[in-house]
Amino acid sequence: LAALAPGWPGEGSPRSGLHAIDIGAAPGGWTEVLCALPYIGSVVAVDPADMDPGVMACPKVTHLAIRAEDVAASTTKPADLVVCDANIDARDACRLLILPLKDVVAPGAPLVLTLKLKRRCGAGGIELVRSECVSLLSPAFTGFKLLWLFANSRNERTLIAFRAGGDCAGAAAADAADVSIVGEAAGHKSPASPPAAV
């Protein structure tokens, strides 16, 4: 996460006891990753579906079997990190899952959102989805950066952003560089020469 969001959670050693929200969490892949991070103190897994029992065995995890729009009424602790890998259209994820949470996300907190793309999307289609997601999430979030990670399939990208109102160095760095796409470091072909179908 430090590589995805430079400057977070702070200079030097990460802070401890950070609070994360995994939206669209079931069965719990991201939740399990978050539980293993020493600086994450608690994880709220939001999904009406059941979580994997092994993931729920982690004492850091609380499962809220509710919809995203109901989270604000169920928790008062601001999130220091939000992740979302829900298997729905990226724009629907922004509208239905991320924006309803904005009031429970701390200023400067990073968002790590997997963009689910259609098959044979192409570079133009990827840029269209990215720009529409940025438009939907602004101005609640800022410092947008698009990555093509090793963990992403050919039909996925990862959008990084930061809750507006904070002073996170990662948001400032992303703003200065606008939006970048990283592929070669993750073992993909460079998006500067994208495959015919992605």
PDB file of N, CA, C and O in Angstrom, residues 98-169:
ATOM      1  N   ILE A  98     -18.719   3.832  -3.369  1.00  0.00           N
ATOM      2  CA  ILE A  98     -17.714   4.746  -2.827  1.00  0.00           C
ATOM      3  C   ILE A  98     -18.319   6.054  -2.340  1.00  0.00           C
ATOM      4  O   ILE A  98     -18.103   6.471  -1.196  1.00  0.00           O
ATOM      5  N   LEU A  99     -19.087   6.722  -3.175  1.00  0.00           N
ATOM      6  CA  LEU A  99     -19.629   8.026  -2.782  1.00  0.00           C
ATOM      7  C   LEU A  99     -20.510   7.977  -1.531  1.00  0.00           C
ATOM      8  O   LEU A  99     -20.456   8.902  -0.710  1.00  0.00           O
ATOM      9  N   PRO A 100     -21.313   6.928  -1.318  1.00  0.00           N
ATOM     10  CA  PRO A 100     -22.087   6.885  -0.067  1.00  0.00           C
ATOM     11  C   PRO A 100     -21.219   6.832   1.194  1.00  0.00           C
ATOM     12  O   PRO A 100     -21.709   7.118   2.287  1.00  0.00           O
ATOM     13  N   LEU A 101     -19.932   6.486   1.034  1.00  0.00           N
ATOM     14  CA  LEU A 101     -19.034   6.385   2.191  1.00  0.00           C
ATOM     15  C   LEU A 101     -18.264   7.663   2.479  1.00  0.00           C
ATOM     16  O   LEU A 101     -17.562   7.744   3.495  1.00  0.00           O
ATOM     17  N   LYS A 102     -18.373   8.661   1.604  1.00  0.00           N
ATOM     18  CA  LYS A 102     -17.439   9.779   1.682  1.00  0.00           C
ATOM     19  C   LYS A 102     -17.445  10.489   3.027  1.00  0.00           C
ATOM     20  O   LYS A 102     -16.411  10.996   3.478  1.00  0.00           O
ATOM     21  N   ASP A 103     -18.573  10.484   3.709  1.00  0.00           N
ATOM     22  CA  ASP A 103     -18.653  11.195   4.984  1.00  0.00           C
ATOM     23  C   ASP A 103     -18.020  10.441   6.148  1.00  0.00           C
ATOM     24  O   ASP A 103     -17.884  11.002   7.242  1.00  0.00           O
ATOM     25  N   VAL A 104     -17.660   9.181   5.928  1.00  0.00           N
ATOM     26  CA  VAL A 104     -16.981   8.424   6.985  1.00  0.00           C
ATOM     27  C   VAL A 104     -15.526   8.119   6.605  1.00  0.00           C
ATOM     28  O   VAL A 104     -14.902   7.242   7.188  1.00  0.00           O
ATOM     29  N   VAL A 105     -14.996   8.862   5.623  1.00  0.00           N
ATOM     30  CA  VAL A 105     -13.600   8.696   5.206  1.00  0.00           C
ATOM     31  C   VAL A 105     -12.819   9.933   5.664  1.00  0.00           C
ATOM     32  O   VAL A 105     -13.205  11.062   5.384  1.00  0.00           O
ATOM     33  N   ALA A 106     -11.722   9.706   6.381  1.00  0.00           N
ATOM     34  CA  ALA A 106     -10.928  10.801   6.928  1.00  0.00           C
ATOM     35  C   ALA A 106     -10.251  11.591   5.816  1.00  0.00           C
ATOM     36  O   ALA A 106      -9.839  11.018   4.802  1.00  0.00           O
ATOM     37  N   PRO A 107     -10.112  12.907   5.978  1.00  0.00           N
ATOM     38  CA  PRO A 107      -9.383  13.706   4.993  1.00  0.00           C
ATOM     39  C   PRO A 107      -7.978  13.152   4.761  1.00  0.00           C
ATOM     40  O   PRO A 107      -7.267  12.825   5.712  1.00  0.00           O
ATOM     41  N   GLY A 108      -7.606  13.029   3.497  1.00  0.00           N
ATOM     42  CA  GLY A 108      -6.291  12.510   3.152  1.00  0.00           C
ATOM     43  C   GLY A 108      -6.213  11.006   3.060  1.00  0.00           C
ATOM     44  O   GLY A 108      -5.190  10.459   2.624  1.00  0.00           O
ATOM     45  N   ALA A 109      -7.278  10.300   3.459  1.00  0.00           N
ATOM     46  CA  ALA A 109      -7.257   8.835   3.428  1.00  0.00           C
ATOM     47  C   ALA A 109      -7.263   8.341   1.985  1.00  0.00           C
ATOM     48  O   ALA A 109      -8.008   8.853   1.147  1.00  0.00           O
ATOM     49  N   PRO A 110      -6.444   7.326   1.667  1.00  0.00           N
ATOM     50  CA  PRO A 110      -6.422   6.815   0.301  1.00  0.00           C
ATOM     51  C   PRO A 110      -7.592   5.884  -0.001  1.00  0.00           C
ATOM     52  O   PRO A 110      -8.095   5.178   0.875  1.00  0.00           O
ATOM     53  N   LEU A 111      -7.985   5.908  -1.261  1.00  0.00           N
ATOM     54  CA  LEU A 111      -8.961   4.979  -1.827  1.00  0.00           C
ATOM     55  C   LEU A 111      -8.231   4.116  -2.842  1.00  0.00           C
ATOM     56  O   LEU A 111      -7.510   4.624  -3.705  1.00  0.00           O
ATOM     57  N   VAL A 112      -8.406   2.802  -2.745  1.00  0.00           N
ATOM     58  CA  VAL A 112      -7.842   1.853  -3.709  1.00  0.00           C
ATOM     59  C   VAL A 112      -9.014   1.125  -4.341  1.00  0.00           C
ATOM     60  O   VAL A 112      -9.647   0.272  -3.723  1.00  0.00           O
ATOM     61  N   LEU A 113      -9.325   1.485  -5.586  1.00  0.00           N
ATOM     62  CA  LEU A 113     -10.518   0.995  -6.266  1.00  0.00           C
ATOM     63  C   LEU A 113     -10.132   0.215  -7.518  1.00  0.00           C
ATOM     64  O   LEU A 113      -9.471   0.751  -8.414  1.00  0.00           O
ATOM     65  N   THR A 114     -10.543  -1.044  -7.590  1.00  0.00           N
ATOM     66  CA  THR A 114     -10.325  -1.830  -8.796  1.00  0.00           C
ATOM     67  C   THR A 114     -11.396  -1.488  -9.824  1.00  0.00           C
ATOM     68  O   THR A 114     -12.591  -1.598  -9.542  1.00  0.00           O
ATOM     69  N   LEU A 115     -10.962  -1.045 -10.997  1.00  0.00           N
ATOM     70  CA  LEU A 115     -11.886  -0.735 -12.074  1.00  0.00           C
ATOM     71  C   LEU A 115     -12.117  -1.993 -12.908  1.00  0.00           C
ATOM     72  O   LEU A 115     -11.179  -2.546 -13.479  1.00  0.00           O
ATOM     73  N   LYS A 116     -13.359  -2.443 -12.952  1.00  0.00           N
ATOM     74  CA  LYS A 116     -13.719  -3.604 -13.748  1.00  0.00           C
ATOM     75  C   LYS A 116     -14.104  -3.117 -15.150  1.00  0.00           C
ATOM     76  O   LYS A 116     -15.028  -2.320 -15.315  1.00  0.00           O
ATOM     77  N   LEU A 117     -13.383  -3.595 -16.153  1.00  0.00           N
ATOM     78  CA  LEU A 117     -13.557  -3.142 -17.524  1.00  0.00           C
ATOM     79  C   LEU A 117     -14.205  -4.227 -18.367  1.00  0.00           C
ATOM     80  O   LEU A 117     -14.115  -5.419 -18.053  1.00  0.00           O
ATOM     81  N   LYS A 118     -14.834  -3.812 -19.446  1.00  0.00           N
ATOM     82  CA  LYS A 118     -15.405  -4.772 -20.378  1.00  0.00           C
ATOM     83  C   LYS A 118     -14.296  -5.424 -21.185  1.00  0.00           C
ATOM     84  O   LYS A 118     -13.219  -4.869 -21.369  1.00  0.00           O
ATOM     85  N   ARG A 119     -14.558  -6.613 -21.697  1.00  0.00           N
ATOM     86  CA  ARG A 119     -13.599  -7.284 -22.561  1.00  0.00           C
ATOM     87  C   ARG A 119     -13.367  -6.453 -23.817  1.00  0.00           C
ATOM     88  O   ARG A 119     -14.270  -5.788 -24.305  1.00  0.00           O
ATOM     89  N   ARG A 120     -12.138  -6.510 -24.320  1.00  0.00           N
ATOM     90  CA  ARG A 120     -11.758  -5.783 -25.533  1.00  0.00           C
ATOM     91  C   ARG A 120     -12.055  -4.287 -25.386  1.00  0.00           C
ATOM     92  O   ARG A 120     -12.548  -3.634 -26.309  1.00  0.00           O
ATOM     93  N   CYS A 121     -11.740  -3.787 -24.208  1.00  0.00           N
ATOM     94  CA  CYS A 121     -12.033  -2.388 -23.901  1.00  0.00           C
ATOM     95  C   CYS A 121     -11.162  -1.442 -24.721  1.00  0.00           C
ATOM     96  O   CYS A 121     -11.628  -0.431 -25.234  1.00  0.00           O
ATOM     97  N   GLY A 122      -9.892  -1.754 -24.872  1.00  0.00           N
ATOM     98  CA  GLY A 122      -8.988  -0.902 -25.625  1.00  0.00           C
ATOM     99  C   GLY A 122      -8.550   0.318 -24.838  1.00  0.00           C
ATOM    100  O   GLY A 122      -9.166   0.699 -23.840  1.00  0.00           O
ATOM    101  N   ALA A 123      -7.481   0.960 -25.309  1.00  0.00           N
ATOM    102  CA  ALA A 123      -6.926   2.111 -24.590  1.00  0.00           C
ATOM    103  C   ALA A 123      -7.927   3.252 -24.487  1.00  0.00           C
ATOM    104  O   ALA A 123      -8.030   3.910 -23.448  1.00  0.00           O
ATOM    105  N   GLY A 124      -8.681   3.494 -25.566  1.00  0.00           N
ATOM    106  CA  GLY A 124      -9.674   4.570 -25.521  1.00  0.00           C
ATOM    107  C   GLY A 124     -10.781   4.286 -24.529  1.00  0.00           C
ATOM    108  O   GLY A 124     -11.246   5.188 -23.824  1.00  0.00           O
ATOM    109  N   GLY A 125     -11.200   3.025 -24.459  1.00  0.00           N
ATOM    110  CA  GLY A 125     -12.234   2.653 -23.505  1.00  0.00           C
ATOM    111  C   GLY A 125     -11.762   2.767 -22.072  1.00  0.00           C
ATOM    112  O   GLY A 125     -12.517   3.190 -21.187  1.00  0.00           O
ATOM    113  N   ILE A 126     -10.501   2.397 -21.826  1.00  0.00           N
ATOM    114  CA  ILE A 126      -9.938   2.522 -20.479  1.00  0.00           C
ATOM    115  C   ILE A 126      -9.905   3.984 -20.058  1.00  0.00           C
ATOM    116  O   ILE A 126     -10.283   4.341 -18.940  1.00  0.00           O
ATOM    117  N   GLU A 127      -9.477   4.860 -20.971  1.00  0.00           N
ATOM    118  CA  GLU A 127      -9.418   6.282 -20.655  1.00  0.00           C
ATOM    119  C   GLU A 127     -10.813   6.848 -20.399  1.00  0.00           C
ATOM    120  O   GLU A 127     -11.002   7.684 -19.511  1.00  0.00           O
ATOM    121  N   LEU A 128     -11.820   6.371 -21.144  1.00  0.00           N
ATOM    122  CA  LEU A 128     -13.183   6.832 -20.931  1.00  0.00           C
ATOM    123  C   LEU A 128     -13.677   6.449 -19.541  1.00  0.00           C
ATOM    124  O   LEU A 128     -14.249   7.274 -18.815  1.00  0.00           O
ATOM    125  N   VAL A 129     -13.449   5.196 -19.146  1.00  0.00           N
ATOM    126  CA  VAL A 129     -13.870   4.739 -17.818  1.00  0.00           C
ATOM    127  C   VAL A 129     -13.137   5.522 -16.739  1.00  0.00           C
ATOM    128  O   VAL A 129     -13.734   5.965 -15.753  1.00  0.00           O
ATOM    129  N   ARG A 130     -11.822   5.707 -16.928  1.00  0.00           N
ATOM    130  CA  ARG A 130     -11.048   6.467 -15.944  1.00  0.00           C
ATOM    131  C   ARG A 130     -11.599   7.881 -15.784  1.00  0.00           C
ATOM    132  O   ARG A 130     -11.833   8.345 -14.666  1.00  0.00           O
ATOM    133  N   SER A 131     -11.829   8.561 -16.897  1.00  0.00           N
ATOM    134  CA  SER A 131     -12.276   9.946 -16.822  1.00  0.00           C
ATOM    135  C   SER A 131     -13.668  10.052 -16.209  1.00  0.00           C
ATOM    136  O   SER A 131     -13.949  10.992 -15.444  1.00  0.00           O
ATOM    137  N   GLU A 132     -14.536   9.091 -16.496  1.00  0.00           N
ATOM    138  CA  GLU A 132     -15.881   9.118 -15.919  1.00  0.00           C
ATOM    139  C   GLU A 132     -15.825   8.852 -14.415  1.00  0.00           C
ATOM    140  O   GLU A 132     -16.565   9.469 -13.638  1.00  0.00           O
ATOM    141  N   CYS A 133     -14.949   7.952 -13.992  1.00  0.00           N
ATOM    142  CA  CYS A 133     -14.801   7.680 -12.559  1.00  0.00           C
ATOM    143  C   CYS A 133     -14.231   8.890 -11.829  1.00  0.00           C
ATOM    144  O   CYS A 133     -14.694   9.247 -10.734  1.00  0.00           O
ATOM    145  N   VAL A 134     -13.236   9.542 -12.423  1.00  0.00           N
ATOM    146  CA  VAL A 134     -12.665  10.736 -11.813  1.00  0.00           C
ATOM    147  C   VAL A 134     -13.730  11.823 -11.701  1.00  0.00           C
ATOM    148  O   VAL A 134     -13.844  12.503 -10.669  1.00  0.00           O
ATOM    149  N   SER A 135     -14.537  11.979 -12.744  1.00  0.00           N
ATOM    150  CA  SER A 135     -15.598  12.987 -12.719  1.00  0.00           C
ATOM    151  C   SER A 135     -16.619  12.696 -11.618  1.00  0.00           C
ATOM    152  O   SER A 135     -17.068  13.599 -10.910  1.00  0.00           O
ATOM    153  N   LEU A 136     -16.966  11.417 -11.457  1.00  0.00           N
ATOM    154  CA  LEU A 136     -17.935  11.037 -10.438  1.00  0.00           C
ATOM    155  C   LEU A 136     -17.395  11.269  -9.029  1.00  0.00           C
ATOM    156  O   LEU A 136     -18.118  11.716  -8.134  1.00  0.00           O
ATOM    157  N   LEU A 137     -16.129  10.944  -8.817  1.00  0.00           N
ATOM    158  CA  LEU A 137     -15.553  10.990  -7.477  1.00  0.00           C
ATOM    159  C   LEU A 137     -15.079  12.382  -7.062  1.00  0.00           C
ATOM    160  O   LEU A 137     -14.894  12.650  -5.877  1.00  0.00           O
ATOM    161  N   SER A 138     -14.854  13.263  -8.027  1.00  0.00           N
ATOM    162  CA  SER A 138     -14.463  14.637  -7.707  1.00  0.00           C
ATOM    163  C   SER A 138     -15.713  15.440  -7.324  1.00  0.00           C
ATOM    164  O   SER A 138     -16.785  15.219  -7.895  1.00  0.00           O
ATOM    165  N   PRO A 139     -15.610  16.373  -6.393  1.00  0.00           N
ATOM    166  CA  PRO A 139     -14.420  16.788  -5.643  1.00  0.00           C
ATOM    167  C   PRO A 139     -14.250  16.080  -4.308  1.00  0.00           C
ATOM    168  O   PRO A 139     -13.420  16.487  -3.505  1.00  0.00           O
ATOM    169  N   ALA A 140     -15.039  15.033  -4.053  1.00  0.00           N
ATOM    170  CA  ALA A 140     -14.900  14.338  -2.767  1.00  0.00           C
ATOM    171  C   ALA A 140     -13.522  13.698  -2.627  1.00  0.00           C
ATOM    172  O   ALA A 140     -12.996  13.570  -1.519  1.00  0.00           O
ATOM    173  N   PHE A 141     -12.941  13.295  -3.768  1.00  0.00           N
ATOM    174  CA  PHE A 141     -11.600  12.699  -3.776  1.00  0.00           C
ATOM    175  C   PHE A 141     -10.724  13.471  -4.749  1.00  0.00           C
ATOM    176  O   PHE A 141     -11.210  14.120  -5.674  1.00  0.00           O
ATOM    177  N   THR A 142      -9.409  13.369  -4.537  1.00  0.00           N
ATOM    178  CA  THR A 142      -8.454  14.085  -5.366  1.00  0.00           C
ATOM    179  C   THR A 142      -7.200  13.230  -5.520  1.00  0.00           C
ATOM    180  O   THR A 142      -7.115  12.130  -4.981  1.00  0.00           O
ATOM    181  N   GLY A 143      -6.208  13.747  -6.268  1.00  0.00           N
ATOM    182  CA  GLY A 143      -4.935  13.034  -6.405  1.00  0.00           C
ATOM    183  C   GLY A 143      -5.058  11.714  -7.128  1.00  0.00           C
ATOM    184  O   GLY A 143      -4.448  10.726  -6.726  1.00  0.00           O
ATOM    185  N   PHE A 144      -5.808  11.672  -8.199  1.00  0.00           N
ATOM    186  CA  PHE A 144      -6.090  10.416  -8.898  1.00  0.00           C
ATOM    187  C   PHE A 144      -4.862   9.884  -9.641  1.00  0.00           C
ATOM    188  O   PHE A 144      -4.109  10.639 -10.244  1.00  0.00           O
ATOM    189  N   LYS A 145      -4.710   8.561  -9.579  1.00  0.00           N
ATOM    190  CA  LYS A 145      -3.616   7.880 -10.276  1.00  0.00           C
ATOM    191  C   LYS A 145      -4.123   6.518 -10.732  1.00  0.00           C
ATOM    192  O   LYS A 145      -4.716   5.772  -9.943  1.00  0.00           O
ATOM    193  N   LEU A 146      -3.905   6.193 -11.994  1.00  0.00           N
ATOM    194  CA  LEU A 146      -4.350   4.912 -12.545  1.00  0.00           C
ATOM    195  C   LEU A 146      -3.165   3.990 -12.715  1.00  0.00           C
ATOM    196  O   LEU A 146      -2.144   4.370 -13.301  1.00  0.00           O
ATOM    197  N   LEU A 147      -3.293   2.771 -12.185  1.00  0.00           N
ATOM    198  CA  LEU A 147      -2.208   1.789 -12.231  1.00  0.00           C
ATOM    199  C   LEU A 147      -2.678   0.493 -12.873  1.00  0.00           C
ATOM    200  O   LEU A 147      -3.847   0.116 -12.747  1.00  0.00           O
ATOM    201  N   TRP A 148      -1.747  -0.174 -13.528  1.00  0.00           N
ATOM    202  CA  TRP A 148      -1.992  -1.529 -14.044  1.00  0.00           C
ATOM    203  C   TRP A 148      -1.076  -2.447 -13.254  1.00  0.00           C
ATOM    204  O   TRP A 148       0.096  -2.575 -13.550  1.00  0.00           O
ATOM    205  N   LEU A 149      -1.622  -3.054 -12.215  1.00  0.00           N
ATOM    206  CA  LEU A 149      -0.830  -3.824 -11.272  1.00  0.00           C
ATOM    207  C   LEU A 149      -0.702  -5.280 -11.698  1.00  0.00           C
ATOM    208  O   LEU A 149      -1.501  -5.792 -12.475  1.00  0.00           O
ATOM    209  N   PHE A 150       0.300  -5.938 -11.123  1.00  0.00           N
ATOM    210  CA  PHE A 150       0.493  -7.360 -11.400  1.00  0.00           C
ATOM    211  C   PHE A 150      -0.759  -8.149 -11.029  1.00  0.00           C
ATOM    212  O   PHE A 150      -1.116  -9.125 -11.694  1.00  0.00           O
ATOM    213  N   ALA A 151      -1.439  -7.731  -9.969  1.00  0.00           N
ATOM    214  CA  ALA A 151      -2.637  -8.445  -9.513  1.00  0.00           C
ATOM    215  C   ALA A 151      -3.853  -8.185 -10.408  1.00  0.00           C
ATOM    216  O   ALA A 151      -4.844  -8.911 -10.322  1.00  0.00           O
ATOM    217  N   ASN A 152      -3.788  -7.131 -11.244  1.00  0.00           N
ATOM    218  CA  ASN A 152      -4.904  -6.839 -12.137  1.00  0.00           C
ATOM    219  C   ASN A 152      -4.901  -7.772 -13.343  1.00  0.00           C
ATOM    220  O   ASN A 152      -3.845  -8.072 -13.898  1.00  0.00           O
ATOM    221  N   SER A 153      -6.083  -8.186 -13.763  1.00  0.00           N
ATOM    222  CA  SER A 153      -6.200  -8.918 -15.019  1.00  0.00           C
ATOM    223  C   SER A 153      -6.093  -7.932 -16.179  1.00  0.00           C
ATOM    224  O   SER A 153      -5.974  -6.718 -15.990  1.00  0.00           O
ATOM    225  N   ARG A 154      -6.178  -8.445 -17.403  1.00  0.00           N
ATOM    226  CA  ARG A 154      -6.148  -7.566 -18.574  1.00  0.00           C
ATOM    227  C   ARG A 154      -7.392  -6.683 -18.636  1.00  0.00           C
ATOM    228  O   ARG A 154      -7.399  -5.675 -19.343  1.00  0.00           O
ATOM    229  N   ASN A 155      -8.423  -7.054 -17.898  1.00  0.00           N
ATOM    230  CA  ASN A 155      -9.665  -6.291 -17.899  1.00  0.00           C
ATOM    231  C   ASN A 155      -9.880  -5.540 -16.586  1.00  0.00           C
ATOM    232  O   ASN A 155     -11.012  -5.259 -16.202  1.00  0.00           O
ATOM    233  N   GLU A 156      -8.792  -5.226 -15.912  1.00  0.00           N
ATOM    234  CA  GLU A 156      -8.859  -4.475 -14.663  1.00  0.00           C
ATOM    235  C   GLU A 156      -7.746  -3.428 -14.626  1.00  0.00           C
ATOM    236  O   GLU A 156      -6.666  -3.628 -15.194  1.00  0.00           O
ATOM    237  N   ARG A 157      -8.017  -2.345 -13.950  1.00  0.00           N
ATOM    238  CA  ARG A 157      -6.996  -1.367 -13.580  1.00  0.00           C
ATOM    239  C   ARG A 157      -7.295  -0.947 -12.141  1.00  0.00           C
ATOM    240  O   ARG A 157      -8.400  -1.176 -11.638  1.00  0.00           O
ATOM    241  N   THR A 158      -6.321  -0.338 -11.488  1.00  0.00           N
ATOM    242  CA  THR A 158      -6.504   0.124 -10.115  1.00  0.00           C
ATOM    243  C   THR A 158      -6.424   1.636 -10.075  1.00  0.00           C
ATOM    244  O   THR A 158      -5.427   2.219 -10.538  1.00  0.00           O
ATOM    245  N   LEU A 159      -7.464   2.257  -9.544  1.00  0.00           N
ATOM    246  CA  LEU A 159      -7.508   3.712  -9.405  1.00  0.00           C
ATOM    247  C   LEU A 159      -7.206   4.077  -7.955  1.00  0.00           C
ATOM    248  O   LEU A 159      -7.858   3.586  -7.033  1.00  0.00           O
ATOM    249  N   ILE A 160      -6.209   4.921  -7.775  1.00  0.00           N
ATOM    250  CA  ILE A 160      -5.840   5.424  -6.457  1.00  0.00           C
ATOM    251  C   ILE A 160      -6.318   6.867  -6.347  1.00  0.00           C
ATOM    252  O   ILE A 160      -6.166   7.648  -7.293  1.00  0.00           O
ATOM    253  N   ALA A 161      -6.891   7.228  -5.229  1.00  0.00           N
ATOM    254  CA  ALA A 161      -7.292   8.615  -4.976  1.00  0.00           C
ATOM    255  C   ALA A 161      -7.198   8.867  -3.477  1.00  0.00           C
ATOM    256  O   ALA A 161      -6.960   7.938  -2.692  1.00  0.00           O
ATOM    257  N   PHE A 162      -7.388  10.111  -3.093  1.00  0.00           N
ATOM    258  CA  PHE A 162      -7.305  10.491  -1.684  1.00  0.00           C
ATOM    259  C   PHE A 162      -8.506  11.353  -1.323  1.00  0.00           C
ATOM    260  O   PHE A 162      -8.937  12.198  -2.116  1.00  0.00           O
ATOM    261  N   ARG A 163      -9.053  11.134  -0.133  1.00  0.00           N
ATOM    262  CA  ARG A 163     -10.182  11.939   0.323  1.00  0.00           C
ATOM    263  C   ARG A 163      -9.748  13.398   0.390  1.00  0.00           C
ATOM    264  O   ARG A 163      -8.697  13.718   0.940  1.00  0.00           O
ATOM    265  N   ALA A 164     -10.523  14.241  -0.192  1.00  0.00           N
ATOM    266  CA  ALA A 164     -10.195  15.663  -0.228  1.00  0.00           C
ATOM    267  C   ALA A 164     -10.140  16.241   1.186  1.00  0.00           C
ATOM    268  O   ALA A 164     -10.808  15.770   2.098  1.00  0.00           O
ATOM    269  N   GLY A 165      -9.329  17.261   1.343  1.00  0.00           N
ATOM    270  CA  GLY A 165      -9.244  17.965   2.613  1.00  0.00           C
ATOM    271  C   GLY A 165      -8.061  17.591   3.454  1.00  0.00           C
ATOM    272  O   GLY A 165      -7.823  18.193   4.492  1.00  0.00           O
ATOM    273  N   GLY A 166      -7.282  16.597   3.005  1.00  0.00           N
ATOM    274  CA  GLY A 166      -6.119  16.190   3.781  1.00  0.00           C
ATOM    275  C   GLY A 166      -4.851  16.798   3.227  1.00  0.00           C
ATOM    276  O   GLY A 166      -4.848  17.506   2.231  1.00  0.00           O
ATOM    277  N   ASP A 167      -3.726  16.490   3.892  1.00  0.00           N
ATOM    278  CA  ASP A 167      -2.438  17.011   3.453  1.00  0.00           C
ATOM    279  C   ASP A 167      -1.493  15.874   3.102  1.00  0.00           C
ATOM    280  O   ASP A 167      -0.281  16.001   3.214  1.00  0.00           O
ATOM    281  N   CYS A 168      -2.070  14.731   2.653  1.00  0.00           N
ATOM    282  CA  CYS A 168      -1.251  13.562   2.352  1.00  0.00           C
ATOM    283  C   CYS A 168      -0.300  13.875   1.204  1.00  0.00           C
ATOM    284  O   CYS A 168      -0.702  14.407   0.176  1.00  0.00           O
ATOM    285  N   ALA A 169       0.970  13.533   1.379  1.00  0.00           N
ATOM    286  CA  ALA A 169       1.961  13.787   0.335  1.00  0.00           C
ATOM    287  C   ALA A 169       1.644  13.011  -0.932  1.00  0.00           C
ATOM    288  O   ALA A 169       1.972  13.437  -2.028  1.00  0.00           O
TER     289      ALA A 169
END
